[in-house]
Amino acid sequence: MGYLHQTIEPKWQDYWIKNQVFKTSEDLKLPKYYVLDMFPYPSGSGLHVGHALGYVATDIVARFKRMKGFNVLHPMGWDAFGLPAEQYAIKTGTHPKITTAENVSNFKRQINQLGFSYDWSKEINTTDPNYYKWTQWIFLQLYNKGLAYEEEVAVNWCPELRAVLANEEVVNGKSEIGGHPVYRTPMKQWILRITEYAESLLNGLDDLDWPENIKELQKNWIGKSEGAEVHFSVLNSPQSLTVFTTRPDTLFGATYMVIAPEHPLVQDLTTDDNKKDVLDYIEKTKLKSDFDRTEVNKDKTGVFTGSYAVNPLSKEHIPIWIADYVLSTYGTGAIMAVPGHDERDWEFAKKYQLKILEVVSGGDVSKAAYITKEAGEIVNSSHKDTLSIDGLTVSDAINTVISFLEKNRLGRRSVNYKLRDWLFSRQRYWGEPFPIMHTDQGVSPIDESQLPVRLPEVDNYKPSDDGKSPLSTIKQWVEIKDVNDNIIGLRETNTMPQWAGSCWYYLRFTDPQNLQEAWDKKAENYWMPVDLYIGGQEHAVLHLLYARFWHHVLFDLGLVSTKEPFQKLYNQGMILGDDGSKMSKSRGNVINPDDIIEEYGADSMRLYEMFMGPLNKSKPWNTKGLQGCYRFINKLWNTLVDEDGTLSSKIKEIQASKETLSIHHTTVEKVGHDIENLHFNTAVSQLMIYVNHLQDCEEISKELVIDLCKIIAPFIPHVAEEIWQLLGNTNTISYEKWPKFDASLTVKDEVEVAIQVNGKLRATITLDIDLDQENAVNAALQLEKIQSYTNNGQSIVKTIYVPNRLINFVVR
RNA sequence: GCCGAAGUGGUGGAAUUGGUAGACACGCUAGCUUGAGGGGCUAGUGGAGGAAACUCUGUGUGGGUUCAAGUCCCGCCUUCGGCACCA
């Protein structure tokens, strides 16, 4: 007789909601724990089992921490601005608001039937004017701090989507969504000066309890490199060229220079003889797509300007070239080329027969660039009028050269970042409007008292053909008039990207209904930082970097109390289809949680997702495995509950056996420890071991059942509540104290010890716990098996005894 | 190319500071139960050999350290993720 999940689960879900069981306490004196999921975009296809994985994990932690006496903040909300609802609106004319509301209610239904313990009184939605009012407010704080500016930039315009994409949304020259071609077009855009926070964002990583690989990804994305700026004077010209290099030690080996085709001095440096070739080259470069230009293995191309620069150390006259392998957006857009010690320069020099000079010994620069920094010494690097660094190591030479450059005003120590400023505007309807007005005098922010700048109704969601936002077509919204009906300014018609709302939602959760402020300082101070943040690895860089950026700014403005928002981060892995590939509609391997819950119940699904394997690994779905968990719950139920639905008659007020007590306390200890460390799979297996044992017991101590009920509650809360009730309780189990475990009771009297001969297992023996070496070894030597190895004319040269583990005889 | 993560039975995966590899499940095999199906229960299950006791072998691969290596060190192979001309 199985348990009736279809009755039990809705019963307790209703109970939890009706009694507001999971409403967060307002008592700010309690120890707090803030456990957060990356809130979802409520898509039309609904929740799938992969989403649930992270939510189950955080729910278990939240329930566990409540039982450990913490005041737990565990909220859920909706990142509801975004392209799919807008695309749907373009196709069908349905307002994104309507689509969003429908999707949210479906998501919420699905989430609730999984038995999660969210405090729904804290639900937020980024598209709610009461929410985006404060998104706009934070933008104004950034603007006032000089971190938001407008600029005409070449943007990634995708005609198919009719949208401008961020660099991050373009993959290999195609849109990330849909894979449509993307072109570079100049447009006026809002940009956030995230580069100003590059160092801060890099340093902040050190103290975070994040997976190392995520920290590494962010570090690489920020891409700090240390080196020097070096000025090169140009022959017969008042101009000079400044380059950035990480290898000032190789300055003597700089035998030519390259500037990017977009470099501002291209015109000045091109001599009349070379004008035609240069113009041709630049024309050709313009026609190349981004994809072609960043193709690594392509042939390098370039053209000579006709001008020469002077190497500041060797005093050599070196030719200045133009080539598109130099990026205008990194460093100064110009480089000193050291073909002897840089692969790209070497390749280019070979192709155009430029001079290759060895300045670090150890390689053969006629065959390949020698880029090793650790070995070799500087050679061919001295000049009577400047300095000699011959014989120095690379790192000494770097410092010597920088000092020389600084003393002689030829350059300076310098740092560069790969990180670019953040393109922050989109030509879309379904996003936060900017609180910005354009007047004859320029840009002016909307007064904070006028927020929110509401998203107006619009007839047509399509952007205009020239790429302007659909908002630009609404005259009465765009034109801001004074009381006399004079136009005093025009509204900004771009909207913010989807990242905006998720940059600070975790702060809003601390005080979601506040109409006066974005958050109350007391609430923020109490709840922040987020103690545990679980979400997918796909947000490793963008969301997590952007949110950290805003948070750092807010911290500098004194608006938040912690420098970093997310203390501990953990990534749940993907759940693949049962064929081992990514779940997708086209493969037909999608598992719908609704079906699973219908057939096996939410508790089974929760338990299975935790049992599948380590939380952070990808693993294939297997319905058979799920059935195993369903069987386990039934076994548990049938062990504790009789056929008639009352508590099992085996459960009595008795003293449990020593063996049972040992397993019990081991389980209490292991489950608690494993939850703390997010090792849910091993916690579940320990529970299985315990229940397998109880199943074989003739009678079961009621005292232990009470504690067992508590430790299964985070995993399978519906069953736990039901049994808790059968035990005679009338309250919820959710706030019961987590059982204490007694380490002394986990210890057994006897242990099985391995007996090895020369490291090979030959026998096992049961010994008293903590037996001394002499007795243990003697007992082992009595074994017939062992004697056959020791009495054959061989002698024991060494004996290793690891108490309670093994004995190893080394025999020769 | 660079950076990061990972390779353990037929499958998902366990394995404190190096100390009985394969816990716990799935699957499979046999038996019991049932009118059948389903379900439940019992036993077995890394591979090879053997009737059995047992023996050999075994954590991607080749070395090394050690009484002892899935675990530590060095080299290589494969898979996945990220970056990709960043000077």
PDB file of N, CA, C and O (backbone and C1' of nucleotides) in Angstrom, chain B residues 16-36:
ATOM      1  P     U B  16      36.945  10.512   1.286  1.00  0.00           P
ATOM      2  O5'   U B  16      38.342  10.399   2.032  1.00  0.00           O
ATOM      3  C5'   U B  16      38.496  10.419   3.410  1.00  0.00           C
ATOM      4  C4'   U B  16      38.424  11.809   4.005  1.00  0.00           C
ATOM      5  C3'   U B  16      39.665  12.262   4.741  1.00  0.00           C
ATOM      6  O3'   U B  16      39.678  13.676   4.858  1.00  0.00           O
ATOM      7  C1'   U B  16      37.958  11.865   6.286  1.00  0.00           C
ATOM      8  P     U B  17      40.519  14.487   3.794  1.00  0.00           P
ATOM      9  O5'   U B  17      42.000  13.896   3.928  1.00  0.00           O
ATOM     10  C5'   U B  17      43.087  14.774   3.658  1.00  0.00           C
ATOM     11  C4'   U B  17      44.118  14.657   4.737  1.00  0.00           C
ATOM     12  C3'   U B  17      45.075  13.468   4.637  1.00  0.00           C
ATOM     13  O3'   U B  17      46.047  13.634   3.629  1.00  0.00           O
ATOM     14  C1'   U B  17      44.409  13.754   6.868  1.00  0.00           C
ATOM     15  P     G B  18      46.873  12.369   3.169  1.00  0.00           P
ATOM     16  O5'   G B  18      45.730  11.330   2.803  1.00  0.00           O
ATOM     17  C5'   G B  18      45.207  11.229   1.510  1.00  0.00           C
ATOM     18  C4'   G B  18      45.234   9.790   1.067  1.00  0.00           C
ATOM     19  C3'   G B  18      44.894   8.782   2.150  1.00  0.00           C
ATOM     20  O3'   G B  18      44.145   7.732   1.561  1.00  0.00           O
ATOM     21  C1'   G B  18      47.002   8.300   1.237  1.00  0.00           C
ATOM     22  P     G B  19      42.803   7.204   2.278  1.00  0.00           P
ATOM     23  O5'   G B  19      43.241   5.789   2.827  1.00  0.00           O
ATOM     24  C5'   G B  19      43.452   4.710   1.921  1.00  0.00           C
ATOM     25  C4'   G B  19      43.478   3.416   2.680  1.00  0.00           C
ATOM     26  C3'   G B  19      42.445   3.333   3.799  1.00  0.00           C
ATOM     27  O3'   G B  19      41.959   2.001   3.852  1.00  0.00           O
ATOM     28  C1'   G B  19      44.616   3.013   4.688  1.00  0.00           C
ATOM     29  P     U B  20      40.647   1.606   3.056  1.00  0.00           P
ATOM     30  O5'   U B  20      40.703   0.033   3.186  1.00  0.00           O
ATOM     31  C5'   U B  20      41.778  -0.695   2.613  1.00  0.00           C
ATOM     32  C4'   U B  20      41.234  -2.014   2.119  1.00  0.00           C
ATOM     33  C3'   U B  20      40.136  -1.880   1.062  1.00  0.00           C
ATOM     34  O3'   U B  20      40.244  -2.960   0.160  1.00  0.00           O
ATOM     35  C1'   U B  20      39.312  -3.037   2.929  1.00  0.00           C
ATOM     36  P     A B  21      40.999  -2.742  -1.183  1.00  0.00           P
ATOM     37  O5'   A B  21      40.107  -1.646  -1.918  1.00  0.00           O
ATOM     38  C5'   A B  21      38.835  -2.022  -2.392  1.00  0.00           C
ATOM     39  C4'   A B  21      38.011  -0.775  -2.532  1.00  0.00           C
ATOM     40  C3'   A B  21      36.597  -1.028  -3.034  1.00  0.00           C
ATOM     41  O3'   A B  21      35.738  -1.236  -1.926  1.00  0.00           O
ATOM     42  C1'   A B  21      37.642   0.629  -4.357  1.00  0.00           C
ATOM     43  P     G B  22      34.530  -2.218  -2.019  1.00  0.00           P
ATOM     44  O5'   G B  22      33.559  -1.470  -3.009  1.00  0.00           O
ATOM     45  C5'   G B  22      33.039  -0.176  -2.688  1.00  0.00           C
ATOM     46  C4'   G B  22      32.321   0.349  -3.897  1.00  0.00           C
ATOM     47  C3'   G B  22      31.191  -0.551  -4.360  1.00  0.00           C
ATOM     48  O3'   G B  22      30.010  -0.110  -3.714  1.00  0.00           O
ATOM     49  C1'   G B  22      32.540   0.224  -6.194  1.00  0.00           C
ATOM     50  P     A B  23      28.711  -1.035  -3.710  1.00  0.00           P
ATOM     51  O5'   A B  23      28.038  -0.546  -2.331  1.00  0.00           O
ATOM     52  C5'   A B  23      28.694  -0.764  -1.102  1.00  0.00           C
ATOM     53  C4'   A B  23      28.474   0.406  -0.185  1.00  0.00           C
ATOM     54  C3'   A B  23      27.043   0.948  -0.132  1.00  0.00           C
ATOM     55  O3'   A B  23      26.256   0.214   0.772  1.00  0.00           O
ATOM     56  C1'   A B  23      28.556   2.735  -0.406  1.00  0.00           C
ATOM     57  P     C B  24      24.906  -0.435   0.319  1.00  0.00           P
ATOM     58  O5'   C B  24      24.079   0.838  -0.173  1.00  0.00           O
ATOM     59  C5'   C B  24      23.649   1.821   0.754  1.00  0.00           C
ATOM     60  C4'   C B  24      23.017   2.973   0.006  1.00  0.00           C
ATOM     61  C3'   C B  24      22.046   2.545  -1.086  1.00  0.00           C
ATOM     62  O3'   C B  24      20.785   2.255  -0.532  1.00  0.00           O
ATOM     63  C1'   C B  24      23.516   4.167  -1.955  1.00  0.00           C
ATOM     64  P     A B  25      19.817   1.259  -1.297  1.00  0.00           P
ATOM     65  O5'   A B  25      19.493   2.232  -2.509  1.00  0.00           O
ATOM     66  C5'   A B  25      18.811   1.785  -3.615  1.00  0.00           C
ATOM     67  C4'   A B  25      18.857   2.871  -4.661  1.00  0.00           C
ATOM     68  C3'   A B  25      18.554   2.315  -6.037  1.00  0.00           C
ATOM     69  O3'   A B  25      17.163   2.191  -6.216  1.00  0.00           O
ATOM     70  C1'   A B  25      20.495   3.629  -6.149  1.00  0.00           C
ATOM     71  P     C B  26      16.620   0.846  -6.827  1.00  0.00           P
ATOM     72  O5'   C B  26      16.922   1.070  -8.374  1.00  0.00           O
ATOM     73  C5'   C B  26      16.462   2.245  -9.023  1.00  0.00           C
ATOM     74  C4'   C B  26      17.119   2.395 -10.361  1.00  0.00           C
ATOM     75  C3'   C B  26      17.051   1.172 -11.261  1.00  0.00           C
ATOM     76  O3'   C B  26      15.791   1.029 -11.868  1.00  0.00           O
ATOM     77  C1'   C B  26      19.210   2.078 -11.332  1.00  0.00           C
ATOM     78  P     G B  27      15.194  -0.441 -12.061  1.00  0.00           P
ATOM     79  O5'   G B  27      16.220  -1.097 -13.078  1.00  0.00           O
ATOM     80  C5'   G B  27      16.302  -0.621 -14.421  1.00  0.00           C
ATOM     81  C4'   G B  27      17.458  -1.288 -15.118  1.00  0.00           C
ATOM     82  C3'   G B  27      17.415  -2.809 -15.150  1.00  0.00           C
ATOM     83  O3'   G B  27      16.606  -3.284 -16.211  1.00  0.00           O
ATOM     84  C1'   G B  27      19.560  -2.106 -14.467  1.00  0.00           C
ATOM     85  P     C B  28      15.754  -4.623 -15.992  1.00  0.00           P
ATOM     86  O5'   C B  28      16.890  -5.747 -15.972  1.00  0.00           O
ATOM     87  C5'   C B  28      17.705  -5.972 -17.112  1.00  0.00           C
ATOM     88  C4'   C B  28      18.859  -6.884 -16.757  1.00  0.00           C
ATOM     89  C3'   C B  28      18.465  -8.224 -16.151  1.00  0.00           C
ATOM     90  O3'   C B  28      18.084  -9.159 -17.135  1.00  0.00           O
ATOM     91  C1'   C B  28      20.193  -7.272 -14.858  1.00  0.00           C
ATOM     92  P     U B  29      16.896 -10.212 -16.784  1.00  0.00           P
ATOM     93  O5'   U B  29      17.639 -11.264 -15.870  1.00  0.00           O
ATOM     94  C5'   U B  29      18.746 -11.996 -16.383  1.00  0.00           C
ATOM     95  C4'   U B  29      19.314 -12.888 -15.313  1.00  0.00           C
ATOM     96  C3'   U B  29      18.282 -13.701 -14.534  1.00  0.00           C
ATOM     97  O3'   U B  29      17.870 -14.859 -15.244  1.00  0.00           O
ATOM     98  C1'   U B  29      19.804 -12.713 -13.022  1.00  0.00           C
ATOM     99  P     A B  30      16.333 -15.380 -15.025  1.00  0.00           P
ATOM    100  O5'   A B  30      16.422 -16.070 -13.606  1.00  0.00           O
ATOM    101  C5'   A B  30      17.192 -17.249 -13.425  1.00  0.00           C
ATOM    102  C4'   A B  30      17.303 -17.579 -11.962  1.00  0.00           C
ATOM    103  C3'   A B  30      15.972 -17.721 -11.213  1.00  0.00           C
ATOM    104  O3'   A B  30      15.350 -18.971 -11.452  1.00  0.00           O
ATOM    105  C1'   A B  30      17.442 -16.411  -9.932  1.00  0.00           C
ATOM    106  P     G B  31      13.734 -19.068 -11.428  1.00  0.00           P
ATOM    107  O5'   G B  31      13.405 -18.948  -9.880  1.00  0.00           O
ATOM    108  C5'   G B  31      13.771 -20.013  -9.004  1.00  0.00           C
ATOM    109  C4'   G B  31      13.629 -19.574  -7.578  1.00  0.00           C
ATOM    110  C3'   G B  31      12.216 -19.180  -7.137  1.00  0.00           C
ATOM    111  O3'   G B  31      11.393 -20.299  -6.871  1.00  0.00           O
ATOM    112  C1'   G B  31      13.754 -17.580  -6.342  1.00  0.00           C
ATOM    113  P     C B  32       9.800 -20.225  -7.120  1.00  0.00           P
ATOM    114  O5'   C B  32       9.298 -19.361  -5.877  1.00  0.00           O
ATOM    115  C5'   C B  32       9.474 -19.878  -4.550  1.00  0.00           C
ATOM    116  C4'   C B  32       9.095 -18.817  -3.546  1.00  0.00           C
ATOM    117  C3'   C B  32       7.685 -18.245  -3.698  1.00  0.00           C
ATOM    118  O3'   C B  32       6.697 -19.079  -3.127  1.00  0.00           O
ATOM    119  C1'   C B  32       9.228 -16.469  -3.403  1.00  0.00           C
ATOM    120  P     U B  33       5.240 -19.122  -3.818  1.00  0.00           P
ATOM    121  O5'   U B  33       4.684 -17.662  -3.550  1.00  0.00           O
ATOM    122  C5'   U B  33       4.351 -17.240  -2.229  1.00  0.00           C
ATOM    123  C4'   U B  33       3.913 -15.802  -2.245  1.00  0.00           C
ATOM    124  C3'   U B  33       2.742 -15.486  -3.155  1.00  0.00           C
ATOM    125  O3'   U B  33       1.498 -15.796  -2.545  1.00  0.00           O
ATOM    126  C1'   U B  33       4.431 -13.857  -3.446  1.00  0.00           C
ATOM    127  P     U B  34       0.362 -16.593  -3.386  1.00  0.00           P
ATOM    128  O5'   U B  34      -0.141 -15.464  -4.376  1.00  0.00           O
ATOM    129  C5'   U B  34      -0.797 -14.314  -3.864  1.00  0.00           C
ATOM    130  C4'   U B  34      -1.051 -13.345  -4.990  1.00  0.00           C
ATOM    131  C3'   U B  34      -1.753 -13.934  -6.214  1.00  0.00           C
ATOM    132  O3'   U B  34      -3.155 -13.996  -6.025  1.00  0.00           O
ATOM    133  C1'   U B  34       0.077 -12.597  -6.904  1.00  0.00           C
ATOM    134  P     G B  35      -3.938 -15.313  -6.369  1.00  0.00           P
ATOM    135  O5'   G B  35      -3.815 -15.379  -7.943  1.00  0.00           O
ATOM    136  C5'   G B  35      -3.854 -16.645  -8.611  1.00  0.00           C
ATOM    137  C4'   G B  35      -4.236 -16.433 -10.034  1.00  0.00           C
ATOM    138  C3'   G B  35      -3.352 -15.439 -10.790  1.00  0.00           C
ATOM    139  O3'   G B  35      -2.217 -16.082 -11.327  1.00  0.00           O
ATOM    140  C1'   G B  35      -5.633 -14.902 -11.150  1.00  0.00           C
ATOM    141  P     A B  36      -0.777 -15.445 -11.116  1.00  0.00           P
ATOM    142  O5'   A B  36      -0.722 -14.403 -12.314  1.00  0.00           O
ATOM    143  C5'   A B  36      -0.504 -14.882 -13.648  1.00  0.00           C
ATOM    144  C4'   A B  36      -0.950 -13.849 -14.651  1.00  0.00           C
ATOM    145  C3'   A B  36      -0.170 -12.535 -14.624  1.00  0.00           C
ATOM    146  O3'   A B  36       1.030 -12.629 -15.366  1.00  0.00           O
ATOM    147  C1'   A B  36      -2.483 -12.071 -14.653  1.00  0.00           C
TER     148        A B  36
END
